[in-house]
CSV table of C-alpha atoms (C1' of nucleotides) in Angstrom, one decimal:
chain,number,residue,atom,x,y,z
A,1,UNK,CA,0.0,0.0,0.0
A,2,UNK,CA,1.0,3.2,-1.0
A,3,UNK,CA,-0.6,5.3,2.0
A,4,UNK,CA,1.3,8.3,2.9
A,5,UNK,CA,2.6,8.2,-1.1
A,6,UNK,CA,1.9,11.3,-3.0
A,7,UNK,CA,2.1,9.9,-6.7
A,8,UNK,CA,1.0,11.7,-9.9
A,9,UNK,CA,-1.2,8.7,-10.4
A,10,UNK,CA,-3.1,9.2,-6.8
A,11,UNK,CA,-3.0,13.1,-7.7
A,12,UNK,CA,-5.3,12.2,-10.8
A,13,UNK,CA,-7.2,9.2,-9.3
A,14,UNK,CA,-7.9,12.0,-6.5
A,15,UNK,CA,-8.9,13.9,-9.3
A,16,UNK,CA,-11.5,12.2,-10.4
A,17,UNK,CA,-12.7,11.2,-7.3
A,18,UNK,CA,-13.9,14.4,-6.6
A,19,UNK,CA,-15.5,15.1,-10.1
A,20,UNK,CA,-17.5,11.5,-8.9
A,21,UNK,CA,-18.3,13.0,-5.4
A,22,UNK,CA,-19.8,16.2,-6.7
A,23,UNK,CA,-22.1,14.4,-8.7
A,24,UNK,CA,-23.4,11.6,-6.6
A,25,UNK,CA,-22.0,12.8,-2.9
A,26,UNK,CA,-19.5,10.7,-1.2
A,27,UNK,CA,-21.8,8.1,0.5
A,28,UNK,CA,-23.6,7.5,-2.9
A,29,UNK,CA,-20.1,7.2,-4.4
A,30,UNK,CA,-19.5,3.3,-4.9
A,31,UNK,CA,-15.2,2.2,-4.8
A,32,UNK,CA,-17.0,0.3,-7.8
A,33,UNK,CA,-18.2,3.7,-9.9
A,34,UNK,CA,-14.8,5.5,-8.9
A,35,UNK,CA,-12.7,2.1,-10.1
A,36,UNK,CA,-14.6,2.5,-13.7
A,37,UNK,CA,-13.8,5.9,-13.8
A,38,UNK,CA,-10.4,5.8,-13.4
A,39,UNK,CA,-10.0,2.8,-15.7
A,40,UNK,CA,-9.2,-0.3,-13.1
A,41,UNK,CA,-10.8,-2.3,-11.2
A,42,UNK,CA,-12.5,-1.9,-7.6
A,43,UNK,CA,-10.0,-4.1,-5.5
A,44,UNK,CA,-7.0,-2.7,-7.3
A,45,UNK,CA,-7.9,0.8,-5.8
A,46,UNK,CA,-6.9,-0.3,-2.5
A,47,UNK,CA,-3.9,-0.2,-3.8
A,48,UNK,CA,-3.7,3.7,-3.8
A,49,UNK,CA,-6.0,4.4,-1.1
A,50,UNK,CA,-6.2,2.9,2.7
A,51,UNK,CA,-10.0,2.7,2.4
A,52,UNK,CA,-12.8,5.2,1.0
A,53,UNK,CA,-12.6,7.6,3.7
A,54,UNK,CA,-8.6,8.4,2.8
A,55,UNK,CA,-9.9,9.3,-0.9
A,56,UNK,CA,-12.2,11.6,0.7
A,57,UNK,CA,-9.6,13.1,3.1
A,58,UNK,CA,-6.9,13.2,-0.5
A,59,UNK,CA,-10.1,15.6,-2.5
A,60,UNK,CA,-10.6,18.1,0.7
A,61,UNK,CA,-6.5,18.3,1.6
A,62,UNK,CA,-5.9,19.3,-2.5
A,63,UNK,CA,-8.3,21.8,-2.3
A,64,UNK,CA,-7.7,23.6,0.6
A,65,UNK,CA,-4.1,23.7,0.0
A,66,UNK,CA,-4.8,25.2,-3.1
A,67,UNK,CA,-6.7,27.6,-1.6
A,68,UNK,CA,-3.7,28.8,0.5
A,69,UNK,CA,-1.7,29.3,-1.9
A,70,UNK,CA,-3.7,31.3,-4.4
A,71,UNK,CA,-4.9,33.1,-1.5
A,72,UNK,CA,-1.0,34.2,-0.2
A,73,UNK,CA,0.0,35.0,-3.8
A,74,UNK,CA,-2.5,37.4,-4.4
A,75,UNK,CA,-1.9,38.5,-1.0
A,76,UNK,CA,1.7,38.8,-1.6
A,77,UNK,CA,0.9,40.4,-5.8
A,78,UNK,CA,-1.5,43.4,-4.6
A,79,UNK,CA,-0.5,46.4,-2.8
A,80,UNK,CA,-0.5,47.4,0.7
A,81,UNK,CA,-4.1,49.5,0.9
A,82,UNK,CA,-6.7,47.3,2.6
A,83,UNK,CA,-9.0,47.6,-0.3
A,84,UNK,CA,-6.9,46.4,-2.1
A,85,UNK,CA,-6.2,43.3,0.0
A,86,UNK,CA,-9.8,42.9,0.5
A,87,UNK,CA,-10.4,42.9,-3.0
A,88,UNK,CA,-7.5,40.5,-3.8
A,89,UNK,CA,-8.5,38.1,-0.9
A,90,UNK,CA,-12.4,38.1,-2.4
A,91,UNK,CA,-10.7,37.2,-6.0
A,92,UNK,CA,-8.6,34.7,-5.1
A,93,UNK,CA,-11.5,33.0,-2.9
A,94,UNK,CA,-14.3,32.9,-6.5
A,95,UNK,CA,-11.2,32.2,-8.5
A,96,UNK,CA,-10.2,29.0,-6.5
A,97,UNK,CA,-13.8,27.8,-6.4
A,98,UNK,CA,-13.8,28.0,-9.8
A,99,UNK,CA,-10.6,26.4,-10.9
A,100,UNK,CA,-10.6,23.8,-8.3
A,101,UNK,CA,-14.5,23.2,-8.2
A,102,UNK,CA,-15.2,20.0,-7.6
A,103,UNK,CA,-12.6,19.8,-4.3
A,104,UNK,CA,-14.2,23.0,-2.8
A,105,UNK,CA,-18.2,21.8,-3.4
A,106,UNK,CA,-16.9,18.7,-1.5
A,107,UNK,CA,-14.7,20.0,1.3
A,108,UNK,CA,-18.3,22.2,1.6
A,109,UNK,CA,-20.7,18.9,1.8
A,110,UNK,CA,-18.9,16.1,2.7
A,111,UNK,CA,-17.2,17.6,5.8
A,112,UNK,CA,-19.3,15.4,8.3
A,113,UNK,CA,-18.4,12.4,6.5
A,114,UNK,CA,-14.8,13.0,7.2
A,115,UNK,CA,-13.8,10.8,10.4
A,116,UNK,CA,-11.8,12.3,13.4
A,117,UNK,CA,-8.6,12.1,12.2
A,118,UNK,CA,-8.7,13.4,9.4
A,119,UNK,CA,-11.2,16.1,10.4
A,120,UNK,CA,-8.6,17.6,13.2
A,121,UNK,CA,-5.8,17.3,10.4
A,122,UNK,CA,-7.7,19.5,8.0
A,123,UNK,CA,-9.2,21.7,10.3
A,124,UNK,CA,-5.6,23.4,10.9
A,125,UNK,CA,-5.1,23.9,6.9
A,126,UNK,CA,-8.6,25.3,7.0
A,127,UNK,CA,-8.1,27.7,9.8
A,128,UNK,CA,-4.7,29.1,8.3
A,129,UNK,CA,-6.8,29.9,5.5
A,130,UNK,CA,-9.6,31.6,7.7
A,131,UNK,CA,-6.7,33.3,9.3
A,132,UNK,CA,-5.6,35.3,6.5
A,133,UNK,CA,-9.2,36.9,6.2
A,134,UNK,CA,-8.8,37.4,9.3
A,135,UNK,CA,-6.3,39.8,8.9
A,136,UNK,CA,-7.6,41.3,6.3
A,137,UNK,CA,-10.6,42.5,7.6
A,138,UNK,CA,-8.9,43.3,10.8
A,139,UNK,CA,-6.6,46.0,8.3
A,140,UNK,CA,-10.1,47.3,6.7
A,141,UNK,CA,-11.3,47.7,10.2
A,142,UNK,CA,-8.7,49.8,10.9
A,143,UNK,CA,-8.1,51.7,8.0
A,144,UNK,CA,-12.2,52.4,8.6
A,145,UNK,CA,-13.1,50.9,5.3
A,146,UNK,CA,-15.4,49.0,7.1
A,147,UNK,CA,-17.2,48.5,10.6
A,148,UNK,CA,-18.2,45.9,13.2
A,149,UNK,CA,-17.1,42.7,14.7
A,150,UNK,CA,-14.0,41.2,13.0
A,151,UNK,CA,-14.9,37.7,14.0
A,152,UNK,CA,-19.0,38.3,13.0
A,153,UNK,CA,-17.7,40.1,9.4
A,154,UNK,CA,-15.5,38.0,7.9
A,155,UNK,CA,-17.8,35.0,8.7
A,156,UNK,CA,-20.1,36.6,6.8
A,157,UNK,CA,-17.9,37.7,4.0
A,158,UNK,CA,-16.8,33.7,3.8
A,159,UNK,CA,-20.5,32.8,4.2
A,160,UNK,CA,-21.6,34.9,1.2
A,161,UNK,CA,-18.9,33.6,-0.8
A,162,UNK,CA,-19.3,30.3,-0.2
A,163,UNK,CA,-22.6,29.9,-0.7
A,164,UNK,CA,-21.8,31.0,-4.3
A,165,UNK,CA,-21.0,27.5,-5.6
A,166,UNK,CA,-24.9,26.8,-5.0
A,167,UNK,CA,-26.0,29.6,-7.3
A,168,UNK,CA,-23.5,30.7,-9.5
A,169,UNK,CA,-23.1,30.2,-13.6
A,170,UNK,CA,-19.9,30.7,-15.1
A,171,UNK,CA,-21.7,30.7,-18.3
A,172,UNK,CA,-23.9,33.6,-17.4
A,173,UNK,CA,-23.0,37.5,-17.7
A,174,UNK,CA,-21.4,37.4,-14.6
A,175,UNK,CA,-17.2,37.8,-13.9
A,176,UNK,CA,-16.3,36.5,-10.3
A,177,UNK,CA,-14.3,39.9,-10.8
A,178,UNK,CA,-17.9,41.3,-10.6
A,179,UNK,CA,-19.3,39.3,-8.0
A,180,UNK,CA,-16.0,39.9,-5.7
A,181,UNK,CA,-16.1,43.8,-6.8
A,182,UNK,CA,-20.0,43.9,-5.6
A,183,UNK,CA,-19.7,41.9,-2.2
A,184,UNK,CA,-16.6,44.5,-1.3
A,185,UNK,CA,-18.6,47.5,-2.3
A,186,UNK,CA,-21.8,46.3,-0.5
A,187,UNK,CA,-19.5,46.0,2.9
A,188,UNK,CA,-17.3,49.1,2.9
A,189,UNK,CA,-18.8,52.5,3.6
A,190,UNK,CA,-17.6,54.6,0.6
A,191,UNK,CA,-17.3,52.6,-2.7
A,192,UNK,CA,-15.3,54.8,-5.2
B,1,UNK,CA,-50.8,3.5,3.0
B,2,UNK,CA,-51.2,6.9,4.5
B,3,UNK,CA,-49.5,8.4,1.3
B,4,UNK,CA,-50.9,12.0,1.4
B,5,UNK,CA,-52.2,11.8,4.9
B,6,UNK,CA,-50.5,14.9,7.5
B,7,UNK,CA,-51.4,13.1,10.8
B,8,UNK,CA,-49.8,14.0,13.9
B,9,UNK,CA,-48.0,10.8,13.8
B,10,UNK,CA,-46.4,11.3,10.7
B,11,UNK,CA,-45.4,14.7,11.9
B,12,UNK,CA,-43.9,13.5,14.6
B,13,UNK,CA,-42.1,10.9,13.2
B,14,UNK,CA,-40.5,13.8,10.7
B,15,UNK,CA,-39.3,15.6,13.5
B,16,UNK,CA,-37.4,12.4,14.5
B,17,UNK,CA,-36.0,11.6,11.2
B,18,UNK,CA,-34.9,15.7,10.8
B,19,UNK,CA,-32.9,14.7,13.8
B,20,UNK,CA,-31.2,11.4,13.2
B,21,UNK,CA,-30.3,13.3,9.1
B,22,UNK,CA,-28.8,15.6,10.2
B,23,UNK,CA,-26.6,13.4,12.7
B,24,UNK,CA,-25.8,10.7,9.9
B,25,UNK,CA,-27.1,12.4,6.5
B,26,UNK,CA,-29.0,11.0,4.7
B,27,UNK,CA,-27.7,8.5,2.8
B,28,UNK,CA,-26.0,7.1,6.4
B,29,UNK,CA,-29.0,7.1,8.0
B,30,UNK,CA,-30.7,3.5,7.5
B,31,UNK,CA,-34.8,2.6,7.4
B,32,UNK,CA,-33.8,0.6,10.8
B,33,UNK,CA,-31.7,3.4,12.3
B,34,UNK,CA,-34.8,5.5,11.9
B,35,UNK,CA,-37.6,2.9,12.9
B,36,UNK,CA,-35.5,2.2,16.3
B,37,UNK,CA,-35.4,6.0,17.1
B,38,UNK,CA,-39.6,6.0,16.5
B,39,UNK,CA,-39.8,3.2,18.8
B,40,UNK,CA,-41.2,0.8,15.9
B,41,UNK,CA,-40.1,-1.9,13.3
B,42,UNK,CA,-38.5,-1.0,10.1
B,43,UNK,CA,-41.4,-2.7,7.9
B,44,UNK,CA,-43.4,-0.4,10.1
B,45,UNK,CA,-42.2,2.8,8.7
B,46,UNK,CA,-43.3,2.1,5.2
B,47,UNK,CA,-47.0,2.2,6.5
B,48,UNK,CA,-46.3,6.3,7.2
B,49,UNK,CA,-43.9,6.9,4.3
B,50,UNK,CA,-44.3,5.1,0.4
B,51,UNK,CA,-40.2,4.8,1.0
B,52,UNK,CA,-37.1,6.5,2.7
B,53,UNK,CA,-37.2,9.3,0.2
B,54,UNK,CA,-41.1,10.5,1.0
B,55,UNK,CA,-39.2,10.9,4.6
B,56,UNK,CA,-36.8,13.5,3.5
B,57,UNK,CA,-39.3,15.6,1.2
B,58,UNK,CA,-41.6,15.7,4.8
B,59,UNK,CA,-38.8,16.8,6.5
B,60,UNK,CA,-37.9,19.8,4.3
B,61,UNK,CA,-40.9,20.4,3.2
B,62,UNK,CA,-42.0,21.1,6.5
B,63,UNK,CA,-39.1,23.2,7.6
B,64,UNK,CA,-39.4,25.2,4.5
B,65,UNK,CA,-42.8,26.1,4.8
B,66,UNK,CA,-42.6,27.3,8.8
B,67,UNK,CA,-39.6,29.4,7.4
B,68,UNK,CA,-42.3,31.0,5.0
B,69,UNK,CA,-44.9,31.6,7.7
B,70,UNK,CA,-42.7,33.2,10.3
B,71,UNK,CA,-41.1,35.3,7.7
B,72,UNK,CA,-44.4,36.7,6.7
B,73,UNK,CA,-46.0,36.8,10.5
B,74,UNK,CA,-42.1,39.1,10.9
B,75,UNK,CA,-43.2,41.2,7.8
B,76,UNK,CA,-46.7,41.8,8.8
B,77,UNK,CA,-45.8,42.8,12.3
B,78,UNK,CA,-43.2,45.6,11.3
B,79,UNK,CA,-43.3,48.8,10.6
B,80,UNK,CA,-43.3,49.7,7.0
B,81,UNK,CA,-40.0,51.8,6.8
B,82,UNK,CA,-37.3,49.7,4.6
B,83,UNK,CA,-34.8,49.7,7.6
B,84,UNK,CA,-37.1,47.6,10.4
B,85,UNK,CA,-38.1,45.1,7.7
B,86,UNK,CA,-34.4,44.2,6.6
B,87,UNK,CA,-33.8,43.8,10.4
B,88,UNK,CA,-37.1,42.0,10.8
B,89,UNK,CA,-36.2,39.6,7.8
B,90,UNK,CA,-32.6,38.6,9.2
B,91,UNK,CA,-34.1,38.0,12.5
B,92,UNK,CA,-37.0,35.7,11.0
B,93,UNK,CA,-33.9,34.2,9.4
B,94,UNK,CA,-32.2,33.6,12.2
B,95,UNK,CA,-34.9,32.6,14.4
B,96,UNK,CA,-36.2,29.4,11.8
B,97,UNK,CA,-32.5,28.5,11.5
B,98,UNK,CA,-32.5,27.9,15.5
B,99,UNK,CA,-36.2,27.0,16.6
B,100,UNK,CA,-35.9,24.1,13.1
B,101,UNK,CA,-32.8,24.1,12.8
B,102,UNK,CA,-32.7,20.5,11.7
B,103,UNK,CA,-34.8,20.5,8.9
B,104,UNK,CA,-33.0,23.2,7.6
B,105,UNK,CA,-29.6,21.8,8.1
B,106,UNK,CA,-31.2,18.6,5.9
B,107,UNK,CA,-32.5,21.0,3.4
B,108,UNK,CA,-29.3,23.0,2.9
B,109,UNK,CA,-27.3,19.7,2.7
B,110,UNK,CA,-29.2,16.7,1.4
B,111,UNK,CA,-31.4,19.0,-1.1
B,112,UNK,CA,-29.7,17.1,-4.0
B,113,UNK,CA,-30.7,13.8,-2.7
B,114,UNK,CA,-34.4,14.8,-3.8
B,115,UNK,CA,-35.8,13.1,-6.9
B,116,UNK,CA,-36.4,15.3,-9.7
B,117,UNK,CA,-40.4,15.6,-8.5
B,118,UNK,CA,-40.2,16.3,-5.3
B,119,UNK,CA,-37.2,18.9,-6.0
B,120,UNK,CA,-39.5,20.4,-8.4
B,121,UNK,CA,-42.2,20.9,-5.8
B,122,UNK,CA,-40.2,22.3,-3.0
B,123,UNK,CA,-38.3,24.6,-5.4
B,124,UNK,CA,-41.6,26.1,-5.9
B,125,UNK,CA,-42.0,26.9,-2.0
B,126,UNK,CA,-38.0,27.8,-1.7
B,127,UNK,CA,-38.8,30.5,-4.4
B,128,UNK,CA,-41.5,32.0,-2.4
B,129,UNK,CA,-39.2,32.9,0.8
B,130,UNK,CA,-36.6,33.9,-1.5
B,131,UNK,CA,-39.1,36.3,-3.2
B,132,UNK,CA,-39.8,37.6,0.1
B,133,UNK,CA,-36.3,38.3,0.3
B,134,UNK,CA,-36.0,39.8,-2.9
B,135,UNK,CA,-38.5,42.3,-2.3
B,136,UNK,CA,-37.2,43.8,0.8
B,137,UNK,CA,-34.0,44.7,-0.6
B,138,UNK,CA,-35.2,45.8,-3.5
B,139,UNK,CA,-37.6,48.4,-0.9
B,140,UNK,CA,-33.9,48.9,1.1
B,141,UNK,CA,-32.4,49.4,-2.9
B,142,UNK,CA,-35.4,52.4,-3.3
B,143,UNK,CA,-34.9,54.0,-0.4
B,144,UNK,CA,-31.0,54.2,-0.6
B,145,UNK,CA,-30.7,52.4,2.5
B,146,UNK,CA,-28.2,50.0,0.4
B,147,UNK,CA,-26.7,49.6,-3.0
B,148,UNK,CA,-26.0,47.4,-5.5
B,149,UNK,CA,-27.9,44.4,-7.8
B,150,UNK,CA,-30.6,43.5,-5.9
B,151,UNK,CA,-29.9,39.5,-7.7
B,152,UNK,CA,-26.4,39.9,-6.1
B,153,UNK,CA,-27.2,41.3,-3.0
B,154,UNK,CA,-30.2,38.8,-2.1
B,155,UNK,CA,-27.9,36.2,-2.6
B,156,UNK,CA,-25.1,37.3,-0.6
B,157,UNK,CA,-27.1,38.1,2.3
B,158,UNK,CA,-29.0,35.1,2.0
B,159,UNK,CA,-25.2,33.2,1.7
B,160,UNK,CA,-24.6,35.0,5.0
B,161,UNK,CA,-27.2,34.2,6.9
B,162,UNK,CA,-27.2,30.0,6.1
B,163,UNK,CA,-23.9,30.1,6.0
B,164,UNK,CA,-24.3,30.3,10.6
B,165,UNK,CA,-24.9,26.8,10.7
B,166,UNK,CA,-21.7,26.0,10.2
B,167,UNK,CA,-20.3,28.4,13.0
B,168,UNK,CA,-23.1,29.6,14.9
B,169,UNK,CA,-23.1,28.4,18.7
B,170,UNK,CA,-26.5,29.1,20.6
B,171,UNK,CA,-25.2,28.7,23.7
B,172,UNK,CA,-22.4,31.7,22.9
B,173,UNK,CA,-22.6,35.0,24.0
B,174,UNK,CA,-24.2,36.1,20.7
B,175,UNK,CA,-28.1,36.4,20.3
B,176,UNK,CA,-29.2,35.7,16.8
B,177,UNK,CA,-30.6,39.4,17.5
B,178,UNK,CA,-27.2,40.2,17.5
B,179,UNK,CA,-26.1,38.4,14.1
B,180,UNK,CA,-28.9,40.0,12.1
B,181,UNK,CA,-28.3,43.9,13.5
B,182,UNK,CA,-24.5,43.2,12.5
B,183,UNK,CA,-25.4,41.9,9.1
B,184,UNK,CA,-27.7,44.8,8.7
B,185,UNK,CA,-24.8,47.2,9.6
B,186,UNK,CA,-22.6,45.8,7.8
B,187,UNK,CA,-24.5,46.4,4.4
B,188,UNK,CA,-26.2,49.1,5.3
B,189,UNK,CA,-24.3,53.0,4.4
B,190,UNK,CA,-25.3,54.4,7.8
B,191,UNK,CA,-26.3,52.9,10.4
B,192,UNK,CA,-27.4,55.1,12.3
C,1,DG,C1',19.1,-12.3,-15.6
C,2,DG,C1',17.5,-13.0,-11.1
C,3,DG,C1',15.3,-9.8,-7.9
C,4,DT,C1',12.4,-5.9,-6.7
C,5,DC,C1',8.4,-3.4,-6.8
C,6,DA,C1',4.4,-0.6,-8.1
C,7,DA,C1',0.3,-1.5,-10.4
C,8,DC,C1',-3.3,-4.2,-11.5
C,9,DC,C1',-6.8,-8.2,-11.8
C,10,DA,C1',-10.2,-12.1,-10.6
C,11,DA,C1',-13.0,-13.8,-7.3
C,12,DG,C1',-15.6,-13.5,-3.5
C,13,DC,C1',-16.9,-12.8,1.6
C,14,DA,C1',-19.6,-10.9,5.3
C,15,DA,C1',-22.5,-7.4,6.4
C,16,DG,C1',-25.9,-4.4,5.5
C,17,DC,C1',-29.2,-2.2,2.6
C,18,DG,C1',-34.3,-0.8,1.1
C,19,DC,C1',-38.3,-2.7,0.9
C,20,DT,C1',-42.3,-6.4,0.7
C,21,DA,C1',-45.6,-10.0,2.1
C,22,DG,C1',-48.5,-11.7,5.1
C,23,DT,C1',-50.4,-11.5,9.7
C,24,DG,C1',-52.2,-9.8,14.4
C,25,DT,C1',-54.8,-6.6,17.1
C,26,DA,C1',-57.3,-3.1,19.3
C,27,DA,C1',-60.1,0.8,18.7
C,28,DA,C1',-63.8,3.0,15.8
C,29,DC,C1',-67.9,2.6,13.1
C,30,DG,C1',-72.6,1.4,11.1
D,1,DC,C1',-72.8,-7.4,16.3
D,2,DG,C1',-69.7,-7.8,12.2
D,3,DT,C1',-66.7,-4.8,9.5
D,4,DT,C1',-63.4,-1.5,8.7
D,5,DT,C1',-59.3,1.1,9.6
D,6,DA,C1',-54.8,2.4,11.6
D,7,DC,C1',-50.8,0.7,13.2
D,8,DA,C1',-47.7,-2.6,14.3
D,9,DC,C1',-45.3,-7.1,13.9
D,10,DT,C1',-42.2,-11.2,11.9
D,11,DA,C1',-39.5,-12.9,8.5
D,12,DG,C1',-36.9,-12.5,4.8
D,13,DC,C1',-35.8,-11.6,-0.4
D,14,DG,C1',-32.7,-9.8,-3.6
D,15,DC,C1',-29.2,-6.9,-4.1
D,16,DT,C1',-25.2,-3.9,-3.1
D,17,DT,C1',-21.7,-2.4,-0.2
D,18,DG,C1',-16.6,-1.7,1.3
D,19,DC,C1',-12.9,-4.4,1.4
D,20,DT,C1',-9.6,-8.7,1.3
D,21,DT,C1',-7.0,-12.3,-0.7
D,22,DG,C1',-3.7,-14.4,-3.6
D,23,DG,C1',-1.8,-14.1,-7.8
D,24,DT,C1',0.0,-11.9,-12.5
D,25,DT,C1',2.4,-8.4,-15.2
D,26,DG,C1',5.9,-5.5,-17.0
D,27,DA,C1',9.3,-2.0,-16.2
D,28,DC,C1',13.6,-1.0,-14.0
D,29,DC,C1',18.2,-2.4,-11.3
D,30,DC,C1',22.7,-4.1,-10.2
DNA sequence: GGGTCAACCAAGCAAGCGCTAGTGTAAACG
DNA sequence: CGTTTACACTAGCGCTTGCTTGGTTGACCC
């Protein structure tokens, strides 16, 4: 067994997994249906994977750490204003849960299914994440750009963007440029 | 079979199921799982419900439509000004999330487990709240009160708001009073 | 050119799944 | 009184599930 192995191979198989999991959730997700789509057999995908659960755990950790890193380049791209850093931060949030889709709708729905372990191990890459909104409200709340509780705002702010994956066509007239200009706008006092 | 029938049984054996979903999901949580927690037989449960999905369109089905009524009851009982129904909207919000919060944690997460029919027929009564929605900001939009698309803004704030059952703890030292007057702030231009 | 090793397969086990069929029973009804 | 109705039971069918076992293959290594 390969467990702890971080092959190209699993990366794809992974892949794929969580194209499968978006479409028919995890629990209606058979090792059978994710065997045919990756082209082998069911037992022979024990081979890459512990059990069902660590395929689960190998879609959530490849999104999130995506996440961090798109989020600390922008970060680290934009300039130092705070509108500009909350601008970048609400990019780099729509643009991730567009590229990397399929990870980010199942890290959303499939959390529970996750078992301890592996909950308490992604909970810290999930929380460094939080953490840089975080700070970034915490700048606009100090440069005034915006008002209220930092904790209370940016759960908001993630709330709103999250729940975007449930309503949001990429097909439609819509940029997530707009959407992340919009939701910045509707929270800061002065807009332009 | 009591198909169609709304007695108090079959309500209260709903309110059980709402429970144990949310607990397991759906897909986790098994015909015996459920008959054990009613205090009957599995074969038993199928006299109440035609099958296991009937259960889950009487559990959001009957969260969504309390949402409706106490969202209305909020509206009617308000004063007309654009201001004390935005606040009186999040509140309702807020207050259905807690008092059923169940049915509405299965109807945010296992909507997609619907079949096609009963999806159709509970999109019908999920478009009526959101209407409700709609046309208080678009009333907050007219007076100035906020900015923005109305489409983008109802869906952000709605994001928000369902977005506190991830994070939201009752027994905190935040009243859900308190959530909806900091979302109101926090998208409104002065508050006051 | 024997040894190693990741990758895969065929076959199947034990458990659990949703659901059905047929029956019993006590209260309600005419 | 006999009949109906609501609710529950027992028993189990047919199927699917996650996962295991033991073995095969082909590429690479010294």
């Amino acid at each position: 067994m390969n467990v702890m192995n971080e092959s190209p191979r699993r990366k794809e198989l992974t892949r794929l997994a969580a194209q499968l999991f978006v479409q028919e959730g995890f629990d209606r997700t058979t090792v059978r249906m994710l065997a045919q789509e990756m082209g082998i057999k069911s037992g022979s995908l024990f081979h890459h994977f512990r059990d069902k659960q660590e395929i689960l755990t190998a879609v959530i950790e490849e999104g999130t750490q995506n996440a961090l890193v798109i989020a600390r380049d922008a970060l680290a791209r934009c300039d130092h204003s705070a509108s500009a850093r909350l601008h970048a931060m609400a990019r780099a949030h729509l643009e991730t849960l567009l590229t990397d889709r399929n990870a980010h709708v199942v890290a959303l729905y499939e959390w529970r299914r996750l078992d301890a372990e592996a909950r308490s191990h992604l909970s810290h890459l999930r929380d460094a994440y939080e953490a840089l909104w975080e700070q970034v409200i915490d700048e606009a709340l100090a440069e005034g750009l915006i008002h209220g509780d930092r904790f209370l705002v940016s759960r908001f702010v993630m709330g709103a963007l999250n729940w975007t994956v449930r309503w949001y066509d990429p097909a439609g007239p819509r940029t997530p440029d707009d959407l992340a200009d919009e939701l910045v706008a509707m929270i800061t006092r002065r807009p332009a």
